[in-house]
Amino acid sequence: MASPRTRNVLKDLRLTQDNNKCFDCGTFSPQWVSVSYGIWICLECSGKHRGLGVHISFVRSTTMDKWKDVELERMKVGGNANFRNFLKNRSDINDKSPFAEIYNSKSAALYRDKIATLADGRPWSEETSSAQNYVPHKPFGTVGLKVTNSNGSASVKSGKDINFDGENLEDFLNSETHLKSKDDYFTRLQQENESKRDDIPPSQGGKYVGFGNTAYREPQPSQMDGVTSSLYSGFSVLSSSAYKWGSVAKDSAVKLGSVAKNKAGQLSSTMNETIIKPTHSKYNSGTLFTDLSSGAASIASKVLFLSNLV
């Protein structure tokens, strides 16, 4: 993001040197610049400049990018009008030269060197500029190009046979010959792909993805299979849990029954030793009724004593 200071500097520069219009196409209120030349350009033309490479044109946004001081100095010594005046009456280019040819020219290289030198605070002279040795780059000039003939055979033409740049390349790509060659090529690929098996992956000779075919996938279980599997798994877990709970309840019941049985045995033994045996012994010895009579007489005596007190 450009700092407030950077925005203020650029705002002032926009009002000078015809900077309120794109240098290349004339669109008003450009929001991008080429720092290499100190010129202002629109969004569409900034894409073209980026395509040239940063060594030819270094593009910045006036609002979104962070700026360095040296970049601002280049914008100060540059300007649309200064660059336009510099390009006038040059021998290597003219106002009808293609876009890429202008910025790849020796004249553009000289101006880049001029902007960089002046921004550093040093004097500049065209005669002593290091850009005097600049050799213009011809895009695709030495690159071989594969061309498919109408009979399906392929041949390679060198850059000497097809030498174009910028707008010439665009014309070639839009030409009927190139478009027909491209259509024939893809048609042949589609026909070859149709003859391949669709039950195996492309890596094993099956159909390729991208020609209207569904990508090969390993057989996957259906959604219903997944639901059934989930239910089965759930019932298995539930059954296992119920079995565990039943086992715990059974063990608890067994333990409780065992404790109750032991307590009952202890109670029976206590009653037998403290009540039944003594009573049975007194009965056999004939003292049971004597003891009962003695006890009753004792109780009656106590009751009579209490009544006399009242």
Short mmCIF file of N, CA and C in Angstrom, two decimals, residues 14 19-22 27-32 41-42:
data_model
loop_
_atom_site.label_atom_id
_atom_site.label_comp_id
_atom_site.label_asym_id
_atom_site.label_seq_id
_atom_site.Cartn_x
_atom_site.Cartn_y
_atom_site.Cartn_z
N ARG A 14 0.83 13.92 -11.30
CA ARG A 14 -0.23 13.62 -12.26
C ARG A 14 -0.69 14.88 -13.00
N ASN A 19 0.52 13.79 -17.69
CA ASN A 19 0.45 12.51 -16.99
C ASN A 19 -0.97 12.07 -16.64
N ASN A 20 -1.94 12.91 -16.93
CA ASN A 20 -3.33 12.55 -16.62
C ASN A 20 -3.94 11.64 -17.68
N LYS A 21 -3.15 11.22 -18.66
CA LYS A 21 -3.61 10.30 -19.71
C LYS A 21 -2.58 9.18 -19.87
N CYS A 22 -3.06 7.99 -20.24
CA CYS A 22 -2.17 6.86 -20.47
C CYS A 22 -1.22 7.18 -21.62
N THR A 27 -5.95 6.78 -22.44
CA THR A 27 -7.04 6.66 -21.47
C THR A 27 -6.83 7.63 -20.31
N PHE A 28 -7.92 8.33 -19.90
CA PHE A 28 -7.80 9.32 -18.86
C PHE A 28 -7.65 8.68 -17.47
N SER A 29 -7.02 9.42 -16.59
CA SER A 29 -6.83 9.06 -15.18
C SER A 29 -6.18 7.69 -15.00
N PRO A 30 -4.98 7.49 -15.53
CA PRO A 30 -4.29 6.20 -15.36
C PRO A 30 -3.88 5.99 -13.89
N GLN A 31 -3.95 4.76 -13.43
CA GLN A 31 -3.63 4.42 -12.04
C GLN A 31 -2.36 3.58 -11.92
N TRP A 32 -1.66 3.38 -13.02
CA TRP A 32 -0.44 2.58 -13.02
C TRP A 32 0.68 3.38 -13.68
N ILE A 41 0.42 4.92 -17.12
CA ILE A 41 -0.28 4.01 -18.04
C ILE A 41 -1.55 3.48 -17.38
N CYS A 42 -2.47 3.01 -18.19
CA CYS A 42 -3.74 2.47 -17.68
C CYS A 42 -3.58 1.00 -17.30
#
